[in-house]
Coordinates of C-alpha atoms and ligand atoms in Angstrom, one line a residue:
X255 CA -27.3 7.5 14.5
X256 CA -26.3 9.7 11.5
X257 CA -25.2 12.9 11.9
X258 CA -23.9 15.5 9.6
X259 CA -20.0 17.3 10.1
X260 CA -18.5 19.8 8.2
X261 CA -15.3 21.1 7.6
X262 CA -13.2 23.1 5.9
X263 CA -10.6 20.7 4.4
X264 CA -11.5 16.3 4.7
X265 CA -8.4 14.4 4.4
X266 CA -8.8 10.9 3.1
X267 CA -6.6 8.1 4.3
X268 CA -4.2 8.1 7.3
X269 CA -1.0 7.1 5.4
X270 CA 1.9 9.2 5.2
X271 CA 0.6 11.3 2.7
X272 CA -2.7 11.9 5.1
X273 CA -1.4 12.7 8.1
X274 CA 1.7 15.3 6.9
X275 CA -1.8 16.4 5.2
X276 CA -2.7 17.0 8.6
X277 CA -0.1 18.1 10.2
X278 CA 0.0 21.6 7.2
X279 CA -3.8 21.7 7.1
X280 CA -3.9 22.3 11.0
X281 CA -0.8 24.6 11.2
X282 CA -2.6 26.5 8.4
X283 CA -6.0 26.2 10.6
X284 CA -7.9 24.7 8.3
X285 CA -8.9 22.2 11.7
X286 CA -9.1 19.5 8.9
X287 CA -11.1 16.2 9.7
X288 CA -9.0 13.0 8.6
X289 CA -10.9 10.0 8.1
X290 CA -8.3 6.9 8.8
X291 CA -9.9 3.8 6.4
X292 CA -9.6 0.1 7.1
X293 CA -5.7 0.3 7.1
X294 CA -5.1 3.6 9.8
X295 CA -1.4 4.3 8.8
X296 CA -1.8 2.5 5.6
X297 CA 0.9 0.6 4.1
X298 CA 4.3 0.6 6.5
X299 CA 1.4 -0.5 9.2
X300 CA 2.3 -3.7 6.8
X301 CA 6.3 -3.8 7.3
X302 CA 9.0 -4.1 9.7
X303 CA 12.4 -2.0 9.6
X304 CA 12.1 1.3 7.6
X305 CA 15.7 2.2 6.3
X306 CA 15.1 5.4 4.5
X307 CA 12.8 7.6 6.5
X308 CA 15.1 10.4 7.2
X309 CA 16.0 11.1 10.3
X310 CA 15.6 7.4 11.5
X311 CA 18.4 5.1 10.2
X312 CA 16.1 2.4 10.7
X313 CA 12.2 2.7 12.1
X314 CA 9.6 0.2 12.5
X315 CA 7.1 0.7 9.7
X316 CA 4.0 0.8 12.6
X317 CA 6.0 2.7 15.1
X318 CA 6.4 5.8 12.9
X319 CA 2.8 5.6 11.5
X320 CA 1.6 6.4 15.5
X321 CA 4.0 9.4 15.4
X322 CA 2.9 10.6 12.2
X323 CA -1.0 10.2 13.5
X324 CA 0.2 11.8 17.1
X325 CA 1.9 14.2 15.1
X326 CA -1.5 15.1 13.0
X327 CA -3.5 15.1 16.1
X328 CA -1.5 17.3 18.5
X329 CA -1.2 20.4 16.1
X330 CA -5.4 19.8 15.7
X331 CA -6.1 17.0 13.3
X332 CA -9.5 15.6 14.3
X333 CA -9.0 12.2 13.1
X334 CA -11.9 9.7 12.9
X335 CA -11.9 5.7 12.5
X336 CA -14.2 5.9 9.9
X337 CA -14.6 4.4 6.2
X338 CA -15.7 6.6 3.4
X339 CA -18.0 4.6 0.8
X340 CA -19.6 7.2 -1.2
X341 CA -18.0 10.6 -2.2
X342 CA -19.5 12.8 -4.3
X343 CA -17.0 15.8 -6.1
X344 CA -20.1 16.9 -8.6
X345 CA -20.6 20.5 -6.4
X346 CA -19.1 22.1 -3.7
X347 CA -19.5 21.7 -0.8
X348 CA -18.3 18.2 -1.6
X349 CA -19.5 15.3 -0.2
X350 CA -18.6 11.9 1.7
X351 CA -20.4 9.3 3.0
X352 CA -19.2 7.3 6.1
X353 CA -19.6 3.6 6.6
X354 CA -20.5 4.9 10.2
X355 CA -23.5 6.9 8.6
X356 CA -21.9 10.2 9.2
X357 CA -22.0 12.5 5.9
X358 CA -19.1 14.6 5.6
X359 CA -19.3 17.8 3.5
X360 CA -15.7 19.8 2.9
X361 CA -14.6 22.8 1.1
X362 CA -11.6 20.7 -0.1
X363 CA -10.9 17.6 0.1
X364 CA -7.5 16.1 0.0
X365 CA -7.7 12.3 -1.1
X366 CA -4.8 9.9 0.3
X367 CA -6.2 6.6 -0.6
X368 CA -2.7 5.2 -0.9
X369 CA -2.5 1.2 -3.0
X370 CA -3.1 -1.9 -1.8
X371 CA -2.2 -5.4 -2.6
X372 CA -2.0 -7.2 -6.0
X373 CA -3.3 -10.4 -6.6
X374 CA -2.5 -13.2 -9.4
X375 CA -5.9 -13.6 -10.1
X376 CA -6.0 -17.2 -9.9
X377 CA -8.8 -19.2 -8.7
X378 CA -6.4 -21.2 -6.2
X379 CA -4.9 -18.0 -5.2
X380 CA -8.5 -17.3 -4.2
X381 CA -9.6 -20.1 -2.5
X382 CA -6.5 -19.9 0.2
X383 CA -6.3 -16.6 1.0
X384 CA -6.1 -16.7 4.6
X385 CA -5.1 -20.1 4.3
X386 CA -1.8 -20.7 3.7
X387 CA -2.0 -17.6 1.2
X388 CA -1.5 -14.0 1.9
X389 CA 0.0 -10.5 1.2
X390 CA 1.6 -9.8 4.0
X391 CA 4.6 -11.6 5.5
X392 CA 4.5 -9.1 9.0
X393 CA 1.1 -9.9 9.7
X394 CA 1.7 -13.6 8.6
X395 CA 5.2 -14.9 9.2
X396 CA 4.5 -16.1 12.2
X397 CA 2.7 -19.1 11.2
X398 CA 5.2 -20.6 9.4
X399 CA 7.8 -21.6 11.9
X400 CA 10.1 -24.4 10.8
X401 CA 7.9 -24.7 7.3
X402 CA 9.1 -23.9 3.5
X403 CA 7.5 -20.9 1.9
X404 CA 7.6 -19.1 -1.4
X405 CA 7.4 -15.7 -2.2
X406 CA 6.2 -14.2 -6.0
X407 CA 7.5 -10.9 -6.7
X408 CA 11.0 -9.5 -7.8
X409 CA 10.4 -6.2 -6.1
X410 CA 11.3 -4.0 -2.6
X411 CA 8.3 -5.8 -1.4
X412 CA 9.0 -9.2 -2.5
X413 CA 12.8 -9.1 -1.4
X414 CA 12.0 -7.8 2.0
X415 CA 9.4 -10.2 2.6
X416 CA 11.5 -12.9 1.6
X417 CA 14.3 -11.6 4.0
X418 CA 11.5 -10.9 6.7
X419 CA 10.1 -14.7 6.1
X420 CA 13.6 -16.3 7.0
X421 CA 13.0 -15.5 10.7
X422 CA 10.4 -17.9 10.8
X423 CA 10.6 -20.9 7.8
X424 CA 13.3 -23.1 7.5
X425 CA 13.6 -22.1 3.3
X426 CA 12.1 -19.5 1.5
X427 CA 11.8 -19.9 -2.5
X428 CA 11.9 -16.1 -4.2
X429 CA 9.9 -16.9 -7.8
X430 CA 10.1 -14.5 -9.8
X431 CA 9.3 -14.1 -13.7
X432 CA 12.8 -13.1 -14.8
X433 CA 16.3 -13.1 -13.7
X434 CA 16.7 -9.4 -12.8
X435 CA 15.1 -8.2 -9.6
X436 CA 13.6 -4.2 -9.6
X437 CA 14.5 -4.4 -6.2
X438 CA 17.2 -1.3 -4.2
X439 CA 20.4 -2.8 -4.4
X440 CA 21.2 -2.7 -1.1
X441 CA 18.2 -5.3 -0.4
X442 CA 19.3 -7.6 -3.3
X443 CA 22.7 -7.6 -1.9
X444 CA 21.1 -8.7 1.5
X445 CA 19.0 -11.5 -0.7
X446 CA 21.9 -13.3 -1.9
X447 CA 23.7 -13.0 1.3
X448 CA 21.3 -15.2 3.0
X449 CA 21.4 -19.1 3.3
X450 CA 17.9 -20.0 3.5
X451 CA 16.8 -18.1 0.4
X452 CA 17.1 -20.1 -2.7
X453 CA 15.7 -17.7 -5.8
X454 CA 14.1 -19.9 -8.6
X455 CA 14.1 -17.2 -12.1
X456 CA 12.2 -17.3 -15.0
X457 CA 9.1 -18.9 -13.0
X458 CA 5.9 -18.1 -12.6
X459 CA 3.0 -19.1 -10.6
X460 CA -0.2 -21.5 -12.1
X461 CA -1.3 -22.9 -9.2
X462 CA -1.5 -23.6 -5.6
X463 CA -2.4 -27.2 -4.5
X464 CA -3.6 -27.8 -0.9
X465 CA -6.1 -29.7 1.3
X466 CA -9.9 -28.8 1.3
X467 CA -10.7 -30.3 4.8
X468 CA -9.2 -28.7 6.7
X469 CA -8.6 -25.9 4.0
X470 CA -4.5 -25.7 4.1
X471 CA -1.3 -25.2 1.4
X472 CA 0.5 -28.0 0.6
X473 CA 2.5 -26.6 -2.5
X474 CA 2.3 -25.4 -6.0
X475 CA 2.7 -25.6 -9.5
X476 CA 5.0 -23.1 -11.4
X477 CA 5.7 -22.7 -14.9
X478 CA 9.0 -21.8 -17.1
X479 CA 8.6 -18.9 -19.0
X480 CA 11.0 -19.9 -21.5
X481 CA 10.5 -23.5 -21.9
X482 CA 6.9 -24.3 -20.2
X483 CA 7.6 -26.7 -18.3
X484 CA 5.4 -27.2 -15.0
X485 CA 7.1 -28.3 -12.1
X486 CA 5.4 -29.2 -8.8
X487 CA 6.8 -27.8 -5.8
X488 CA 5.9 -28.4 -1.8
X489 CA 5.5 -25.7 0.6
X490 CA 3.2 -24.3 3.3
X491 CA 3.2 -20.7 2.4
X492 CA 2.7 -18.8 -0.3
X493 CA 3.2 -15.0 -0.2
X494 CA 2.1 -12.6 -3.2
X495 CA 4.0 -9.7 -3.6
X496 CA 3.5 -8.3 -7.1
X497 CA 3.2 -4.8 -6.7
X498 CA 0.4 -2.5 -5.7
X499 CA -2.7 -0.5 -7.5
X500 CA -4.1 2.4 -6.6
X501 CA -7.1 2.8 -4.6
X502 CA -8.9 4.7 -6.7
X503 CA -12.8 3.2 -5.9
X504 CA -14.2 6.4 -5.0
X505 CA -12.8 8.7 -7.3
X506 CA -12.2 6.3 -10.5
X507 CA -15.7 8.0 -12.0
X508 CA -15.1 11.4 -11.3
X509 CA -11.6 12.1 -12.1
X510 CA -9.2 11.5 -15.0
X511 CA -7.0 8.3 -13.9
X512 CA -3.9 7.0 -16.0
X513 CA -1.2 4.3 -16.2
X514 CA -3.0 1.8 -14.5
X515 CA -5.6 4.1 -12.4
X516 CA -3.7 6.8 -11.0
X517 CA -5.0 9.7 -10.3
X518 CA -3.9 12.7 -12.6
X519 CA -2.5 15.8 -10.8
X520 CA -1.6 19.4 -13.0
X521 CA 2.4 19.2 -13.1
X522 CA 3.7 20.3 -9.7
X523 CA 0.9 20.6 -8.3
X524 CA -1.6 18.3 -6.3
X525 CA -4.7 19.7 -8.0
X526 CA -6.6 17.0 -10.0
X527 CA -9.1 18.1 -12.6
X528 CA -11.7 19.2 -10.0
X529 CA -10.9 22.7 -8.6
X530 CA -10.4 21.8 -4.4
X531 CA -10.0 18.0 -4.9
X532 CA -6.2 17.4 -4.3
X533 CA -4.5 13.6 -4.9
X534 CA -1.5 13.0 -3.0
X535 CA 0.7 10.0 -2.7
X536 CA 0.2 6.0 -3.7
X537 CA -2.7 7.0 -4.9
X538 CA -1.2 9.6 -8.1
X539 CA 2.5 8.4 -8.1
X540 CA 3.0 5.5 -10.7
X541 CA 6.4 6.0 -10.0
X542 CA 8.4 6.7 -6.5
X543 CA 5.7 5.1 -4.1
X544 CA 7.8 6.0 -1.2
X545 CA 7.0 7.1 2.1
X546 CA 9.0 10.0 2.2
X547 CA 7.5 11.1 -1.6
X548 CA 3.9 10.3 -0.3
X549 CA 4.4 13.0 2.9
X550 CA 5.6 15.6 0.7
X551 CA 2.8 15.1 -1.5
X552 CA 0.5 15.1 1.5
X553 CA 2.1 18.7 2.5
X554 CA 2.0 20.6 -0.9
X555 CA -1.6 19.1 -1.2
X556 CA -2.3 20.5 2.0
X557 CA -0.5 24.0 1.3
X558 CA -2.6 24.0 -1.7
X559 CA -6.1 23.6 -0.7
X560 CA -5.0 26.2 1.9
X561 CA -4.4 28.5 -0.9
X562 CA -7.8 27.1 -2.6
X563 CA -9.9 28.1 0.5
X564 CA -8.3 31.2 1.2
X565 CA -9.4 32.1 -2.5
X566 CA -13.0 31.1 -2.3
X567 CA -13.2 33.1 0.8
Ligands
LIG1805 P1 -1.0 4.4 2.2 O1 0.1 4.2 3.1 O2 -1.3 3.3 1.1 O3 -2.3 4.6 3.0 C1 -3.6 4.7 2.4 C2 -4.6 5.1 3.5 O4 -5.8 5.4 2.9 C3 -4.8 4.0 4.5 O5 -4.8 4.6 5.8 C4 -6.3 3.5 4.2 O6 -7.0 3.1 5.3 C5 -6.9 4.8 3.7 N1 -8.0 4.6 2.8 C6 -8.1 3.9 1.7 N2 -9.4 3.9 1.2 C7 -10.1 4.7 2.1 C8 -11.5 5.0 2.2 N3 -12.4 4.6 1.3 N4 -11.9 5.8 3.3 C9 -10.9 6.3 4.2 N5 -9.6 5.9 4.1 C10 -9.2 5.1 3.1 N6 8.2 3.0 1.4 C11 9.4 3.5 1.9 O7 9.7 4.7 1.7 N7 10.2 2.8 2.7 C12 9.9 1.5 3.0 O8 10.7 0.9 3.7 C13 8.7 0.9 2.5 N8 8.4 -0.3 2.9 C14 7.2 -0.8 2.4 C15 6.9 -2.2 2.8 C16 5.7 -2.7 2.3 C17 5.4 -4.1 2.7 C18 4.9 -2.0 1.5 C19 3.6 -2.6 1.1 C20 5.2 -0.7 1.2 C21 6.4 -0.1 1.6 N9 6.7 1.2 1.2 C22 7.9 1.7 1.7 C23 5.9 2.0 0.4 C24 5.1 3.0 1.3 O9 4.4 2.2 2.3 C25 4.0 3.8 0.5 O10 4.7 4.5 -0.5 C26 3.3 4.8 1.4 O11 2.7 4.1 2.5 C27 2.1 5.5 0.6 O12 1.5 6.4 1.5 P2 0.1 6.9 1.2 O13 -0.1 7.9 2.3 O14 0.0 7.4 -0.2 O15 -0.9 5.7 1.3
LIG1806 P1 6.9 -3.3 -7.8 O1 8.1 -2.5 -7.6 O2 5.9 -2.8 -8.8 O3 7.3 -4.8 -8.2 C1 6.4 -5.8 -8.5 C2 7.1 -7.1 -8.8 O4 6.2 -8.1 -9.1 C3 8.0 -6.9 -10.1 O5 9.2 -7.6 -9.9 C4 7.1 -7.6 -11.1 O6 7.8 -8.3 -12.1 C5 6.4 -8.7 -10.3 N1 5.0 -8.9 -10.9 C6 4.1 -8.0 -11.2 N2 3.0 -8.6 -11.7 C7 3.3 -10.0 -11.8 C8 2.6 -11.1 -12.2 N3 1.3 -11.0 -12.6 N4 3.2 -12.3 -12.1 C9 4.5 -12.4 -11.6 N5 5.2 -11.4 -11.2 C10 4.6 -10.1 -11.2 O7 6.0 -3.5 -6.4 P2 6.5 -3.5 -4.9 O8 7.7 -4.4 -4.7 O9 5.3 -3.9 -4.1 O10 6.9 -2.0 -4.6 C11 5.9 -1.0 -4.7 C12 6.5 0.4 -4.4 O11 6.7 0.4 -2.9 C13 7.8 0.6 -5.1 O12 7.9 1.9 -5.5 C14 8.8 0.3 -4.0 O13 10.0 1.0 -4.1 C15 8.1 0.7 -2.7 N6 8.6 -0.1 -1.6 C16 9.8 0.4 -1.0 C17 10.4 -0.3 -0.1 C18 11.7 0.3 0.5 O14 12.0 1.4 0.3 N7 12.4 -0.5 1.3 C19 9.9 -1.5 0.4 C20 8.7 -2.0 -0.3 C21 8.1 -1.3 -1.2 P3 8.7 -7.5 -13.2 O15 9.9 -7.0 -12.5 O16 9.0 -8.5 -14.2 O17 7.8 -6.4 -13.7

């Protein structure tokens, strides 16, 4: 049945940025409605150890995303498993539609979309996906006990899957498309350290060969970037870890996006080019993409559109 709920302040996404939104749009008592998405507590759901959340020398990724949502809902976060596919910023009140048929109209609206997974793009990529290729080693790993896998990526993500991927394979192949890694140092240091991860540089992925019946991974075929030579490799696993992109979908016609689809926020500020829509987190931060920047982003946005609504009233 489809019903109509409004509310002062909707908060989009349930990652860190979305539920400290929460927590400062309910101390404020704005009794903000936060709509969770397909992913509720968004990336670190994703991951194991966190090492730089402070206040927790290490924290597994899904273990703090209940706090944070406990958090959000005991100072008066109504939070909803819902999925917003239509949102509509032309006039206020603004307007979102839920996948569960509920319409959703806010005097603000604070969007935490967050990023999601890369992809190669390549038609083999494609046809494995769930089949011997994913994006996520936590959810994964598992599968692959005793088995070779390779991991594409030279970043945080990359190196910790790699690391994360030697619980369960007997080798793990980091390819990556240089010979420098982007990743922390700390995490590098960890990389080299271990015995079942062999990094192959300058390499980059063409193709992933398998079985069609039943559908399964049985290696693939990488190329030199300096020479191009294609080598043939075996494995069981292939895991893609090449960065994220915004999730921009519902806002990429209606606001100004840049470097790669990022939402564009006034300097210092959350507020995007619509007066009461704030961006907070992954979803307008080309650069940090860390937890802890994504909550702070989540509070000023929420401190603002407090300000916002105060003002209107
Ligand atoms: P996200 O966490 O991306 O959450 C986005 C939310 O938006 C999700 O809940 C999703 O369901 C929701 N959503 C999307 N579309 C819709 C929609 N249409 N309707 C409703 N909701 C929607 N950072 C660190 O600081 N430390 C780490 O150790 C660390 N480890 C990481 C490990 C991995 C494997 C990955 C992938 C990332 C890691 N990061 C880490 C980065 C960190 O996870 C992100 O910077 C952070 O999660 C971004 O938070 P966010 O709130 O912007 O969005
Ligand atoms: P990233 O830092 O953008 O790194 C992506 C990696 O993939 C880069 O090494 C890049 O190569 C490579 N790459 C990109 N496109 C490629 C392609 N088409 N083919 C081959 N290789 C390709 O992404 P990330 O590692 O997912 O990290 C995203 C953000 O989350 C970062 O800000 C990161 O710090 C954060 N994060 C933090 C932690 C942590 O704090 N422990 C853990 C995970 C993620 P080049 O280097 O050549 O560009």
């Amino acid at each position: 049945m489809s019903d109509t709920r409004h509310t002062k302040l909707l908060i989009i996404g349930s990652g860190p940025a979305g539920y400290t939104a929460g927590v400062y749009g309910s101390r404020a008592m704005l009794e903000p409605i936060l709509v969770q998405g397909i992913e509720p507590g968004g990336q670190l759901t994703t991951t194991t150890e966190v090492e730089n959340w402070p206040g927790d020398t290490e924290v597994q990724g899904p273990d703090l995303m209940l706090r944070m949502e406990a958090h959000a809902k005991a100072v008066g976060t109504e939070i909803i498993g819902d999925i917003i596919t239509d949102l509509d910023l032309s006039k206020r009140p603004f307007t979102a539609i839920g996948d569960s048929g509920t319409t959703y109209t806010a005097d603000a609206v604070i969007l935490a979309t967050g990023a999601r997974a890369k992809w190669l793009g390549l038609e083999t990529e494609e046809k494995f996906k769930g089949f011997g290729v994913s994006a996520c080693a936590t959810c994964d790993g598992f599968f692959y006990k005793g088995q070779e896998i390779v991991v594409i990526g030279g970043g945080n993500t990359a190196v910790e899957e790699a690391l994360f991927l030697t619980n369960f394979a007997s080798k793990v192949t980091l390819i990556h498309r240089r010979d420098e890694l982007r990743a922390e140092k700390i995490l590098i240091d960890r990389l080299m350290k271990n015995d079942k991860i062999e990094p192959l540089w300058f390499h980059e992925l063409i193709e992933v060969t398998g079985t069609d019946m039943p559908l399964g991974v049985e290696g693939i075929k990488v190329e030199n970037t300096k020479t191009g030579e294609i080598t043939e490799m075996t494995c069981k696993g292939v895991f893609v870890a090449i960065g994220h992109s915004p999730a921009n979908e519902l806002v990429i016609d209606q606001l100004e996006t840049h470097m790669g689809g990022y939402v564009v926020t006034n300097p210092d500020s959350t507020a995007t080019s619509i007066p009461g829509v704030f961006a907070a987190g992954d979803l307008t931060d080309h650069l940090y993409r860390q937890a802890v920047t994504s909550a702070g982003m989540g509070c000023m946005a929420a401190l603002e559109a407090e300000r916002f609504i105060a003002e209107q009233e």
